[in-house]
Tab-separated table of C-alpha atoms in Angstrom:
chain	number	residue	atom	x	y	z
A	1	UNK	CA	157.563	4.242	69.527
A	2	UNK	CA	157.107	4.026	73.272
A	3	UNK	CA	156.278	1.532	75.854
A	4	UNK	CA	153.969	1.868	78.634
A	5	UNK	CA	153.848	-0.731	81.238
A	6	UNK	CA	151.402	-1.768	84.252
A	7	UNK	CA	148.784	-0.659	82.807
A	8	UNK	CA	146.052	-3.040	83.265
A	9	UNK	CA	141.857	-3.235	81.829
A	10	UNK	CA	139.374	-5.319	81.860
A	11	UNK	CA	136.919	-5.983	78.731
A	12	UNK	CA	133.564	-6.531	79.382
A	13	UNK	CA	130.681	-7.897	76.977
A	14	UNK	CA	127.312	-5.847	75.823
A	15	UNK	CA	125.392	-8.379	77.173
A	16	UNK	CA	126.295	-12.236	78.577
A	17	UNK	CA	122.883	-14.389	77.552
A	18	UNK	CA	123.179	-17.423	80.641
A	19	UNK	CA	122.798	-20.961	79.717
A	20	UNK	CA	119.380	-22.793	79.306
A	21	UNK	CA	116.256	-21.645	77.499
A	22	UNK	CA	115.426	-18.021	76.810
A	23	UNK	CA	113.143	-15.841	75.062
A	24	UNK	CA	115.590	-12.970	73.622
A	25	UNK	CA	116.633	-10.443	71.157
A	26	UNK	CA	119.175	-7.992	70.328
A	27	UNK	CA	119.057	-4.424	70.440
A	28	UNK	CA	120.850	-3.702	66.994
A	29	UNK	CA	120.297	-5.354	63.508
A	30	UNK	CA	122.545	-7.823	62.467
A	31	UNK	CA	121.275	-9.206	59.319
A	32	UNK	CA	123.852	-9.577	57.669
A	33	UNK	CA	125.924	-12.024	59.954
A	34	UNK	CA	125.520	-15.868	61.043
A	35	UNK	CA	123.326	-15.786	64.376
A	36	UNK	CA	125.752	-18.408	66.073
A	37	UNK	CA	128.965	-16.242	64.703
A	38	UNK	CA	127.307	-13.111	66.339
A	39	UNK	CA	127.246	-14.847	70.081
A	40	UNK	CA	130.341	-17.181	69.354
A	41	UNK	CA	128.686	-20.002	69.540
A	42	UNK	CA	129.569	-23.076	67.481
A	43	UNK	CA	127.320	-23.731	64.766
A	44	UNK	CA	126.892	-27.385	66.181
A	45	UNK	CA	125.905	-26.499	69.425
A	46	UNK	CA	123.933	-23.097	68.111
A	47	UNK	CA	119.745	-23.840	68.469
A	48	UNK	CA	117.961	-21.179	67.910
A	49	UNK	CA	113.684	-20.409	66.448
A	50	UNK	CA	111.437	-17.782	65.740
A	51	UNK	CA	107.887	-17.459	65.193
A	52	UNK	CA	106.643	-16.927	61.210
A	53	UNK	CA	103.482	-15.508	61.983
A	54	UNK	CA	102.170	-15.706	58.287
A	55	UNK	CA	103.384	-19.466	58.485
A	56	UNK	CA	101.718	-20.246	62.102
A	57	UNK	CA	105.281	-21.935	62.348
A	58	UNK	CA	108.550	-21.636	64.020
A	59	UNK	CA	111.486	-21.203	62.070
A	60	UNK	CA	114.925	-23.240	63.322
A	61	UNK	CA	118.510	-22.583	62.881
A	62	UNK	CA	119.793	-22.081	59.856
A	63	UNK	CA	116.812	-21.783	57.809
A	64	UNK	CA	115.900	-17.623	57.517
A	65	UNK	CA	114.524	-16.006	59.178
A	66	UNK	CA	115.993	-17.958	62.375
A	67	UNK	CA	119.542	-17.852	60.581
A	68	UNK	CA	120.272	-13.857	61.536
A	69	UNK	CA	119.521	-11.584	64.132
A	70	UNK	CA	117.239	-8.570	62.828
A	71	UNK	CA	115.862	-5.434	64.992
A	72	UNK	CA	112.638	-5.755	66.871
A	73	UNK	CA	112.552	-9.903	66.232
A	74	UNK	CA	112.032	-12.470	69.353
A	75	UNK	CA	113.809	-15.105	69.421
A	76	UNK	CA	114.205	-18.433	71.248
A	77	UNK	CA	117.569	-19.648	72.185
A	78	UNK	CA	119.222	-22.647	73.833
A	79	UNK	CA	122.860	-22.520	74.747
A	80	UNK	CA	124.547	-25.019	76.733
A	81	UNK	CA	126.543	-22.599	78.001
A	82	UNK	CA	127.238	-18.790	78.371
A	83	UNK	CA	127.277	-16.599	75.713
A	84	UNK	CA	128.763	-13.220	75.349
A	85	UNK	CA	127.691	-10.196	73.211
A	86	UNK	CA	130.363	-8.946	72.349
A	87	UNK	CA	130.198	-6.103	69.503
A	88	UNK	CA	127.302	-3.825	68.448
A	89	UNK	CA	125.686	-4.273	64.919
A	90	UNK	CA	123.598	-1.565	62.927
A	91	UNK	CA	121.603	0.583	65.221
A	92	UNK	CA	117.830	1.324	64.797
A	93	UNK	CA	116.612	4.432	63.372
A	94	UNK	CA	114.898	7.127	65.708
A	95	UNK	CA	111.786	5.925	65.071
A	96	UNK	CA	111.440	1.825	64.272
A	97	UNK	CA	108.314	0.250	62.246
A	98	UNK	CA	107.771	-3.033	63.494
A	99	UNK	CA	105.012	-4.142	61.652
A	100	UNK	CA	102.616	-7.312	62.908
A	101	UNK	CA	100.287	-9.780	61.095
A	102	UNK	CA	97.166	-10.644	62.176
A	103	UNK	CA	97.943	-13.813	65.030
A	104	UNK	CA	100.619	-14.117	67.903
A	105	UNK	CA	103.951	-11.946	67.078
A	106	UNK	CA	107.482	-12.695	68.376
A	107	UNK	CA	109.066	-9.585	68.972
A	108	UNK	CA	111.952	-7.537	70.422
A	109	UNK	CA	113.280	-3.571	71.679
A	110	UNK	CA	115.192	-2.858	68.891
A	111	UNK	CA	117.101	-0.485	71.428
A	112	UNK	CA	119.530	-0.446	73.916
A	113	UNK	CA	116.860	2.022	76.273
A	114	UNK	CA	113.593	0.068	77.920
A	115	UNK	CA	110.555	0.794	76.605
A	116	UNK	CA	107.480	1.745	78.168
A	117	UNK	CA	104.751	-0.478	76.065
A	118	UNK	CA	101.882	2.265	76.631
A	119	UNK	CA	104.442	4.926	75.378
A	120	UNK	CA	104.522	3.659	71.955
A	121	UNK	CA	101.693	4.013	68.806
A	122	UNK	CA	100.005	1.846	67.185
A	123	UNK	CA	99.593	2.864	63.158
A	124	UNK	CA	96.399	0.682	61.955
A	125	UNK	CA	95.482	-0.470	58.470
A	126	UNK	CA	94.065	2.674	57.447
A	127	UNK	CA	97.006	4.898	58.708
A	128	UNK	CA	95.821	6.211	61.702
A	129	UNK	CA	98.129	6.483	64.492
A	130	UNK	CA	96.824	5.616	67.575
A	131	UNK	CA	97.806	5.282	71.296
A	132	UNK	CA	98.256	1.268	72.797
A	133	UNK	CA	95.054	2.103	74.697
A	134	UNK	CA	93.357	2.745	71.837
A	135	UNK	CA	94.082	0.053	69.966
A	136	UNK	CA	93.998	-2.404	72.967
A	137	UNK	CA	89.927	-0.642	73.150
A	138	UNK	CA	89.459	-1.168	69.292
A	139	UNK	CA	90.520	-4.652	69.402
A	140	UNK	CA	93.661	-4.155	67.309
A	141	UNK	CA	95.700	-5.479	69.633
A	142	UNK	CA	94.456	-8.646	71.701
A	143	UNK	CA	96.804	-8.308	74.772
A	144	UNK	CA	99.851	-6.321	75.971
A	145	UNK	CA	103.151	-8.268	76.002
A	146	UNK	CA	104.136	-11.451	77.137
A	147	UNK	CA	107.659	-12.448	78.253
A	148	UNK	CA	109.003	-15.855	79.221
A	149	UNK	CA	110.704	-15.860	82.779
A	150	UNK	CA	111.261	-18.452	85.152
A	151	UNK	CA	110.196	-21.220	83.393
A	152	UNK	CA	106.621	-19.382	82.123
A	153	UNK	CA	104.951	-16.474	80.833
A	154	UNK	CA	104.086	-13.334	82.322
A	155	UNK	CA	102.494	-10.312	81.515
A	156	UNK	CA	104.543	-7.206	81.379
A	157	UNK	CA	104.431	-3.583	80.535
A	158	UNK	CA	107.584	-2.511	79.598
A	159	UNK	CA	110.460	-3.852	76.401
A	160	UNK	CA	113.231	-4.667	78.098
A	161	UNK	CA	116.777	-4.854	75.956
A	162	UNK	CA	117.661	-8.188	75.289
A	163	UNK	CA	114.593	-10.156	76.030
A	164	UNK	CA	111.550	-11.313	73.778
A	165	UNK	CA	108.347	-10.924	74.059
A	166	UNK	CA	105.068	-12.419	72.704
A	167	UNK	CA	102.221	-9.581	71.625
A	168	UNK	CA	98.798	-10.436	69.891
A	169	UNK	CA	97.552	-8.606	66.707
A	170	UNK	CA	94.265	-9.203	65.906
A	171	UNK	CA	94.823	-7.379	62.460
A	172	UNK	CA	97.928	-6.030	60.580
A	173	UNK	CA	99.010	-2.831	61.953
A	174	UNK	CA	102.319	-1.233	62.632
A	175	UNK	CA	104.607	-0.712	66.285
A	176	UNK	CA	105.779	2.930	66.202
């Protein structure tokens, strides 16, 4: 039943994804929610595709799976302007599964932490769990990551949150 005054805050987003081209994801699953609803973006000006390895396609806005955002999923995204994160969806488990078909894969960190890329395992098609060198050395995996910056690709050793990144499978296997 009381009033305070002069108090003053500021509200600040998760993440503010600039204008222009970008090869992104988000840190959190939401599956469940329109992609362009999730940035507040209108659904005119929303453009947004992902890679459907099985396919050898890209996938546009609003046709699944480029209609929602879902853990450890690249993206690529267009926006004429800014656009602010501005609420966190479901959070990944301890330990995420990403798996990959054989071909290029469009991936994402599925958490708010980077990710050293020769820190995670590899689980092949028979089960074993192996190291990234390993499976880099058994041809599992053609290359490490690539991410899109400045206008072109680069190679990179680390998952950043909120960015995309290409990797190479040369058979199914699983990220760990």
């Amino acid at each position: 039943g009381s009033t305070t005054t002069g108090v003053s805050f500021v509200l600040d987003s998760l993440h503010v994804f600039p204008a222009g081209l970008q090869l992104m994801s988000l840190p959190w699953d939401f599956s469940t929610r329109d992609a362009a609803v999730v940035l507040g973006v209108s659904h005119a000006d929303f453009k947004m595709a992902t890679w459907e390895t099985s396919g050898a396609r890209y996938r546009i806005y609003p046709n699944a799976p480029a209609d929602r955002f879902r853990l450890g999923t690249g993206y690529w995204v267009r926006l004429s302007t800014p656009a602010d994160l501005s609420q966190e969806g479901t959070a990944a488990p301890t330990v995420f599964e990403k798996p990959l078909q054989r071909g290029w894969n469009l991936i994402g960190t599925p958490y708010t932490k980077g990710i050293d890329f020769y820190s995670i395992a590899i689980r092949d098609q028979g089960g074993t769990v192996r190291s990234v060198q390993d499976a880099l050395a058994r041809n599992i995996l053609g290359s490490t990551p690539f991410a899109y910056m400045l206008g072109g690709y680069r190679l990179v050793s680390a998952f950043t949150p909120y960015a995309g990144y290409w990797l190479l499978a040369n058979e199914p296997c699983d990220l760990l």
